[in-house]
Short mmCIF file of C-alpha atoms in Angstrom, two decimals:
data_model
loop_
_atom_site.label_atom_id
_atom_site.label_comp_id
_atom_site.label_asym_id
_atom_site.label_seq_id
_atom_site.Cartn_x
_atom_site.Cartn_y
_atom_site.Cartn_z
CA MET U 4 -24.86 -187.19 -31.98
CA THR U 5 -22.44 -188.37 -34.00
CA ASN U 6 -22.92 -187.50 -37.77
CA PRO U 7 -22.03 -191.02 -39.41
CA ALA U 8 -21.09 -189.28 -42.30
CA ASP U 9 -18.46 -187.41 -40.23
CA LYS U 10 -17.25 -191.41 -38.55
CA VAL U 11 -16.70 -192.21 -42.08
CA ASN U 12 -14.79 -189.22 -43.26
CA GLU U 13 -13.12 -189.23 -40.29
CA LEU U 14 -11.99 -193.02 -41.27
CA ASN U 15 -11.12 -192.71 -45.00
CA GLU U 16 -9.71 -189.12 -44.46
CA ALA U 17 -7.58 -188.77 -41.22
CA GLU U 18 -7.12 -192.67 -39.48
CA LEU U 19 -6.45 -194.66 -42.23
CA PRO U 20 -4.37 -192.12 -44.55
CA ALA U 21 -2.05 -191.32 -40.87
CA ILE U 22 -1.97 -195.24 -40.39
CA ALA U 23 -0.32 -195.68 -43.92
CA LEU U 24 2.04 -192.58 -43.62
CA LEU U 25 3.32 -193.60 -40.08
CA GLN U 26 4.32 -197.31 -41.34
CA ARG U 27 6.11 -195.71 -44.40
CA LEU U 28 8.28 -193.01 -41.68
CA GLY U 29 8.61 -196.60 -39.51
CA TYR U 30 6.22 -197.69 -37.71
CA THR U 31 4.96 -201.06 -37.46
CA TYR U 32 0.88 -201.61 -37.34
CA VAL U 33 -0.51 -204.13 -34.58
CA PRO U 34 -4.31 -204.12 -33.95
CA ARG U 35 -5.26 -203.96 -30.86
CA GLU U 36 -5.89 -207.45 -30.47
CA ILE U 37 -2.38 -208.56 -31.00
CA LEU U 38 -0.87 -205.94 -28.33
CA ALA U 39 -4.21 -207.01 -25.75
CA PRO U 40 -1.54 -209.77 -24.35
CA GLU U 41 1.01 -207.36 -23.62
CA ARG U 42 -1.46 -206.14 -20.79
CA ASP U 43 -3.13 -208.06 -18.25
CA ASN U 44 -6.16 -205.64 -18.13
CA GLU U 45 -7.77 -202.94 -19.60
CA ARG U 46 -6.34 -201.08 -16.97
CA GLU U 47 -2.98 -201.55 -17.78
CA VAL U 48 -1.79 -199.08 -21.01
CA LEU U 49 2.67 -200.44 -21.81
CA LEU U 50 2.81 -203.31 -23.82
CA LYS U 51 5.21 -205.03 -20.75
CA GLY U 52 6.74 -207.48 -23.51
CA GLN U 53 8.24 -204.85 -26.12
CA LEU U 54 9.29 -202.89 -23.10
CA LYS U 55 10.60 -205.74 -21.01
CA ALA U 56 12.02 -206.73 -24.53
CA ALA U 57 14.05 -203.18 -25.18
CA LEU U 58 15.09 -202.93 -21.34
CA LEU U 59 17.00 -205.75 -21.35
CA ARG U 60 17.96 -205.21 -25.20
CA LEU U 61 19.41 -201.97 -25.01
CA ASN U 62 20.50 -203.00 -21.16
CA PRO U 63 23.30 -206.23 -21.32
CA TRP U 64 23.80 -205.92 -17.84
CA LEU U 65 19.78 -206.25 -16.88
CA LYS U 66 18.48 -209.37 -15.64
CA GLU U 67 14.64 -210.15 -16.48
CA ASN U 68 13.93 -209.33 -12.82
CA ASP U 69 15.37 -205.91 -12.47
CA ALA U 70 13.92 -205.60 -16.00
CA GLU U 71 10.51 -206.25 -14.05
CA ARG U 72 11.75 -203.69 -11.03
CA VAL U 73 12.34 -200.60 -13.58
CA ILE U 74 8.70 -201.30 -15.13
CA PHE U 75 6.59 -201.79 -11.73
CA ALA U 76 8.54 -198.58 -10.92
CA LEU U 77 7.53 -196.47 -14.04
CA GLU U 78 4.15 -197.90 -13.75
CA ASN U 79 3.66 -197.28 -9.92
CA LEU U 80 6.18 -193.15 -9.36
CA ASP U 81 4.84 -191.17 -6.67
CA ALA U 82 3.69 -188.40 -8.20
CA VAL U 83 0.30 -187.44 -9.80
CA GLY U 84 -0.90 -184.69 -12.96
CA MET U 85 1.92 -182.61 -15.28
CA ALA U 86 3.85 -183.60 -11.46
CA ARG U 87 4.15 -187.58 -13.08
CA ASN U 88 4.00 -186.75 -16.59
CA GLN U 89 7.46 -184.40 -16.16
CA LEU U 90 8.90 -187.09 -13.31
CA VAL U 91 8.21 -190.17 -15.92
CA HIS U 92 9.78 -187.79 -19.02
CA GLU U 93 13.11 -187.57 -16.98
CA TYR U 94 12.90 -190.59 -16.93
CA LEU U 95 12.87 -191.80 -20.16
CA VAL U 96 15.35 -189.30 -20.86
CA TYR U 97 18.01 -189.89 -18.89
CA GLY U 98 17.45 -193.36 -17.80
CA MET U 99 15.58 -194.49 -14.07
CA PRO U 100 18.45 -195.60 -11.19
CA LEU U 101 18.82 -199.06 -10.36
CA GLU U 102 20.31 -201.16 -7.46
CA VAL U 103 21.75 -204.12 -8.70
CA ASP U 104 24.37 -207.16 -7.68
CA ASP U 105 26.73 -208.03 -9.41
CA ALA U 106 30.49 -209.34 -10.21
CA GLU U 107 31.48 -205.99 -8.11
CA GLY U 108 28.68 -206.25 -4.99
CA ARG U 109 26.10 -204.24 -4.75
CA ARG U 110 26.00 -200.54 -6.82
CA THR U 111 23.89 -198.11 -8.17
CA ARG U 112 23.56 -198.65 -12.41
CA THR U 113 21.25 -196.63 -15.29
CA ALA U 114 18.89 -198.17 -17.21
CA THR U 115 17.52 -196.50 -20.36
CA PHE U 116 14.55 -196.74 -22.22
CA PHE U 117 15.67 -195.79 -25.95
CA ASP U 118 18.64 -196.01 -28.14
CA PHE U 119 18.50 -192.13 -29.31
CA GLU U 120 21.31 -192.30 -31.03
CA GLN U 121 20.38 -195.00 -33.88
CA PRO U 122 16.60 -194.41 -34.18
CA ASP U 123 16.41 -197.62 -35.89
CA HIS U 124 17.09 -199.88 -32.95
CA ASN U 125 14.13 -199.19 -31.64
CA GLU U 126 10.94 -201.02 -31.72
CA PHE U 127 7.87 -198.00 -33.23
CA VAL U 128 4.62 -199.40 -33.61
CA VAL U 129 1.28 -197.77 -34.13
CA THR U 130 -1.88 -198.93 -33.69
CA ASN U 131 -5.71 -197.96 -33.56
CA GLN U 132 -9.07 -198.07 -31.26
CA MET U 133 -6.95 -199.33 -28.52
CA ARG U 134 -9.81 -200.04 -25.27
CA VAL U 135 -8.61 -198.24 -22.03
CA ARG U 136 -10.70 -198.65 -19.13
CA ARG U 137 -12.40 -195.44 -18.07
CA GLY U 138 -11.41 -193.87 -14.24
CA ASN U 139 -15.72 -194.30 -13.55
CA ASP U 140 -15.65 -197.38 -14.26
CA PRO U 141 -16.45 -200.09 -10.79
CA SER U 142 -15.01 -203.40 -12.70
CA ARG U 143 -11.14 -201.50 -13.22
CA ALA U 144 -10.77 -202.50 -9.26
CA SER U 145 -10.97 -206.09 -10.56
CA GLY U 146 -8.48 -206.33 -13.02
CA ARG U 147 -10.37 -207.94 -15.33
CA SER U 148 -8.82 -209.35 -18.34
CA PHE U 149 -8.94 -209.56 -21.84
CA GLU U 150 -10.37 -213.20 -21.77
CA SER U 151 -12.55 -212.50 -19.54
CA LEU U 152 -13.98 -209.21 -21.16
CA ARG U 153 -14.84 -211.43 -24.42
CA MET U 154 -15.95 -214.38 -23.13
CA SER U 155 -18.75 -211.49 -20.64
CA GLY U 156 -19.33 -210.61 -24.78
CA GLU U 157 -18.66 -206.51 -24.18
CA LYS U 158 -19.79 -204.29 -27.09
CA GLU U 159 -17.62 -202.30 -28.81
CA ASP U 160 -19.50 -199.18 -28.03
CA ASP U 161 -18.80 -200.28 -24.69
CA GLU U 162 -19.07 -197.09 -23.12
CA ARG U 163 -16.72 -197.88 -20.02
CA VAL U 164 -13.36 -197.71 -21.80
CA VAL U 165 -12.50 -194.26 -24.39
CA LYS U 166 -10.77 -195.52 -27.65
CA PRO U 167 -8.15 -193.12 -28.80
CA ASP U 168 -7.97 -193.27 -32.38
CA ILE U 169 -4.57 -193.35 -32.54
CA VAL U 170 -1.93 -194.84 -30.21
CA LEU U 171 1.89 -194.87 -30.38
CA PHE U 172 4.21 -196.54 -28.83
CA VAL U 173 8.23 -196.35 -29.18
CA ASN U 174 9.97 -199.55 -26.76
CA GLY U 175 6.10 -200.60 -25.71
CA ILE U 176 5.92 -196.95 -24.41
CA PRO U 177 2.97 -194.96 -25.53
CA LEU U 178 4.09 -191.37 -26.61
CA VAL U 179 1.57 -189.87 -28.56
CA VAL U 180 -2.42 -190.34 -28.88
CA ILE U 181 -3.62 -188.75 -31.70
CA GLU U 182 -7.53 -188.23 -32.09
CA ALA U 183 -8.94 -187.73 -35.87
CA LYS U 184 -12.14 -185.62 -36.60
CA SER U 185 -14.21 -185.10 -40.49
CA PRO U 186 -12.71 -182.61 -42.23
CA THR U 187 -16.11 -182.00 -43.14
CA LEU U 188 -16.47 -180.50 -39.65
CA MET U 189 -14.49 -177.48 -41.23
CA ASP U 190 -13.50 -174.67 -38.37
CA VAL U 191 -14.49 -176.94 -35.27
CA TRP U 192 -12.40 -180.27 -35.41
CA LYS U 193 -9.61 -178.69 -33.50
CA VAL U 194 -11.92 -177.69 -30.70
CA ARG U 195 -14.09 -180.96 -30.71
CA ALA U 196 -10.73 -183.13 -31.00
CA VAL U 197 -8.84 -180.86 -28.44
CA ARG U 198 -11.68 -181.46 -25.95
CA GLN U 199 -12.03 -185.38 -26.33
CA MET U 200 -8.09 -185.29 -25.72
CA LEU U 201 -8.48 -183.40 -22.64
CA ARG U 202 -11.81 -185.84 -21.71
CA TYR U 203 -9.42 -188.72 -22.33
CA GLN U 204 -7.02 -187.00 -19.65
CA GLU U 205 -9.60 -185.65 -16.97
CA ALA U 206 -7.83 -182.58 -17.22
CA GLY U 207 -10.06 -180.77 -15.21
CA PRO U 208 -13.24 -181.64 -12.87
CA GLU U 209 -15.98 -181.54 -15.92
CA PHE U 210 -14.44 -184.36 -16.94
CA HIS U 211 -13.38 -186.31 -13.35
CA GLY U 212 -14.18 -190.62 -14.05
CA THR U 213 -15.25 -189.89 -17.99
CA GLY U 214 -11.45 -190.29 -19.39
CA ALA U 215 -8.64 -192.42 -18.70
CA PRO U 216 -5.38 -190.69 -17.73
CA GLU U 217 -3.17 -193.48 -17.31
CA LEU U 218 -2.40 -193.11 -20.75
CA PHE U 219 -1.21 -190.00 -20.41
CA HIS U 220 1.47 -190.41 -17.90
CA TYR U 221 4.26 -191.43 -20.57
CA ASN U 222 2.88 -188.99 -23.21
CA LEU U 223 5.07 -186.53 -25.25
CA ALA U 224 2.16 -185.49 -27.40
CA CYS U 225 -1.17 -185.09 -28.00
CA VAL U 226 -1.63 -184.91 -32.11
CA ALA U 227 -4.90 -183.92 -33.23
CA ILE U 228 -5.61 -184.14 -37.40
CA CYS U 229 -8.90 -183.66 -39.82
CA GLY U 230 -6.13 -185.01 -42.91
CA ALA U 231 -6.34 -181.36 -44.15
CA ASP U 232 -4.82 -180.21 -41.12
CA ALA U 233 -3.66 -180.98 -37.91
CA ALA U 234 -2.54 -179.74 -34.52
CA TYR U 235 -0.27 -180.81 -31.24
CA ALA U 236 0.35 -179.79 -27.89
CA GLY U 237 1.44 -181.33 -24.70
CA ILE U 238 -1.08 -183.02 -22.10
CA GLY U 239 -3.66 -180.69 -20.33
CA ALA U 240 -3.50 -177.71 -23.17
CA PRO U 241 -6.43 -175.75 -24.09
CA ASP U 242 -7.37 -175.94 -27.60
CA ASN U 243 -5.79 -172.19 -28.34
CA VAL U 244 -2.27 -173.81 -27.57
CA TYR U 245 -2.47 -176.48 -29.94
CA SER U 246 -0.56 -175.40 -33.64
CA GLY U 247 0.79 -177.24 -37.00
CA TRP U 248 3.63 -177.97 -37.41
CA LYS U 249 4.78 -176.12 -40.77
CA SER U 250 8.04 -177.98 -41.90
CA VAL U 251 9.01 -181.51 -43.14
CA GLU U 252 13.25 -181.20 -41.96
CA PRO U 253 14.58 -182.39 -42.58
CA TYR U 254 13.59 -183.86 -45.30
CA ILE U 255 12.16 -181.30 -48.36
CA GLU U 256 9.29 -181.73 -49.83
CA LYS U 257 10.22 -183.59 -52.85
CA THR U 258 11.50 -186.47 -50.61
CA VAL U 259 7.94 -186.86 -48.76
CA ARG U 260 6.18 -186.45 -52.37
CA GLU U 261 8.98 -189.41 -54.15
CA GLN U 262 9.29 -191.57 -50.69
CA PHE U 263 6.20 -191.69 -49.53
CA GLY U 264 3.96 -190.93 -51.18
CA VAL U 265 2.00 -187.86 -50.26
CA GLU U 266 2.23 -184.22 -50.59
CA ALA U 267 3.30 -181.96 -47.54
CA LYS U 268 0.98 -180.56 -46.60
CA GLY U 269 -1.94 -180.53 -44.10
CA GLN U 270 -1.51 -183.77 -41.57
CA ALA U 271 1.07 -185.28 -43.55
CA GLN U 272 3.30 -181.92 -43.18
CA LEU U 273 3.02 -182.49 -39.32
CA ILE U 274 3.25 -186.40 -39.34
CA VAL U 275 6.28 -186.17 -41.38
CA GLY U 276 7.67 -183.47 -39.75
CA LEU U 277 6.66 -183.96 -35.79
CA LEU U 278 5.99 -187.89 -35.81
CA SER U 279 8.77 -189.26 -38.07
CA PRO U 280 10.97 -191.60 -35.33
CA ALA U 281 14.05 -190.06 -35.14
CA THR U 282 12.40 -186.44 -35.09
CA LEU U 283 10.28 -188.01 -32.17
CA LEU U 284 12.43 -189.23 -30.46
CA GLU U 285 14.90 -186.01 -30.99
CA VAL U 286 11.87 -183.92 -29.68
CA LEU U 287 11.65 -185.97 -27.03
CA ARG U 288 15.33 -185.81 -25.50
CA ASP U 289 16.25 -182.33 -26.65
CA PHE U 290 12.96 -180.35 -27.04
CA VAL U 291 10.89 -180.43 -23.75
CA VAL U 292 10.25 -177.74 -20.85
CA PHE U 293 8.34 -178.29 -17.77
CA GLU U 294 7.79 -174.63 -16.22
CA PRO U 295 6.02 -172.97 -13.34
CA GLU U 296 3.17 -170.31 -14.34
CA ARG U 297 1.14 -168.45 -11.90
CA GLY U 298 1.57 -171.60 -9.88
CA LYS U 299 0.45 -174.42 -12.38
CA LEU U 300 3.17 -175.90 -13.87
CA LEU U 301 3.06 -176.09 -17.92
CA LYS U 302 4.70 -178.97 -20.25
CA LYS U 303 5.93 -176.77 -23.20
CA LEU U 304 6.66 -178.03 -26.57
CA PRO U 305 8.38 -177.00 -29.10
CA ARG U 306 6.69 -174.73 -32.13
CA TYR U 307 8.76 -175.86 -35.94
CA GLN U 308 10.52 -172.62 -35.60
CA GLN U 309 11.95 -173.31 -32.38
CA PHE U 310 12.63 -176.65 -33.58
CA ARG U 311 14.37 -175.68 -36.79
CA ALA U 312 16.69 -173.24 -35.40
CA VAL U 313 18.18 -175.04 -32.77
CA ARG U 314 19.47 -177.47 -34.95
CA LYS U 315 20.24 -174.87 -37.31
CA ALA U 316 22.63 -172.77 -34.98
CA MET U 317 23.86 -176.25 -33.25
CA ASP U 318 24.78 -177.54 -37.06
CA ARG U 319 27.37 -174.17 -37.44
CA LEU U 320 28.84 -174.73 -33.80
CA LEU U 321 29.84 -178.19 -34.53
CA THR U 322 31.09 -177.79 -38.61
CA HIS U 323 32.47 -174.61 -38.62
CA ASP U 324 36.19 -173.79 -37.53
CA LYS U 325 36.31 -170.56 -37.91
CA PRO U 326 34.55 -168.25 -35.05
CA GLU U 327 33.10 -166.01 -37.04
CA GLU U 328 31.44 -168.67 -39.19
CA ARG U 329 29.84 -170.56 -35.91
CA GLY U 330 27.79 -167.05 -35.15
CA GLY U 331 24.40 -165.91 -37.01
CA VAL U 332 21.51 -163.88 -36.27
CA VAL U 333 17.96 -166.14 -35.85
CA TRP U 334 15.38 -163.51 -37.58
CA HIS U 335 11.56 -165.35 -35.66
CA THR U 336 8.28 -163.39 -35.73
CA GLN U 337 6.28 -162.17 -32.92
CA GLY U 338 4.86 -165.07 -30.46
CA SER U 339 6.36 -167.56 -32.20
CA GLY U 340 9.34 -168.77 -29.23
CA LYS U 341 12.76 -166.60 -29.58
CA SER U 342 12.50 -166.29 -25.92
CA LEU U 343 12.72 -170.21 -24.30
#
């Protein structure tokens, strides 16, 4: 049973400070009630209004019905589990091919979901306690609307829904799910947060029917926070894979303190370093790898050492004229991901 004091500490020490910092980084906080009309029912996780607007803005050649076709195709991919996440990732990064009729006749064009070059041209939204209908709820089949749910008087603690603490959307696509825990849980905070995240994903037979795996079809990263610490990993990862992000680059600690009003430590370090809008899109585009290991497809996200080293190496390659100035040595400790 959850200790009420832990829930209060979780809210005040982790969830609310995270939302406040994300807003200072450039996210717009929108309560779940305001976002609800963009979802036909609690089964859906895409904010279709925002996504459609982004598609039309980023792809001026798209017509409204074409944008709706793209959204339908993204929602109805013929793959499950990690294979589906990989396929979604490829579309989000490289765009989705779409046959269209224009002045040149029928041809295939590519619809893009994000403006990677100009992060400010995307819409970054943070919400909390978003309700997503669970897999074992019979009412899912009926696609009940939010209005019917409200009129039926369903309770806030309804066990038929999952409510991740924080969800980050970019152009209406849920890229990050954050689970907050109380710092008073000490060493077990991460284990509990990750187990809850795995249940939401239904990442194992013991969780079948108890989560909302649809929320993770589009997921880039899962994040666990407790105020004093934070860790992240890809979908399906156990708690021993979750690691910290011990850098705030491209910011410096003084800038973080003066511009965002927090010290670059604890969960703030990961939020600034990994979840800042520009960095999040850069990680999505350039730093995700899917690899088979022992017959299982795994998703690998960068560790902060890899992220820093690659960015510094690329900067050296692109900004120095003399060949001898472009080379160098990358020194990393064991287990930091040098080979990858």
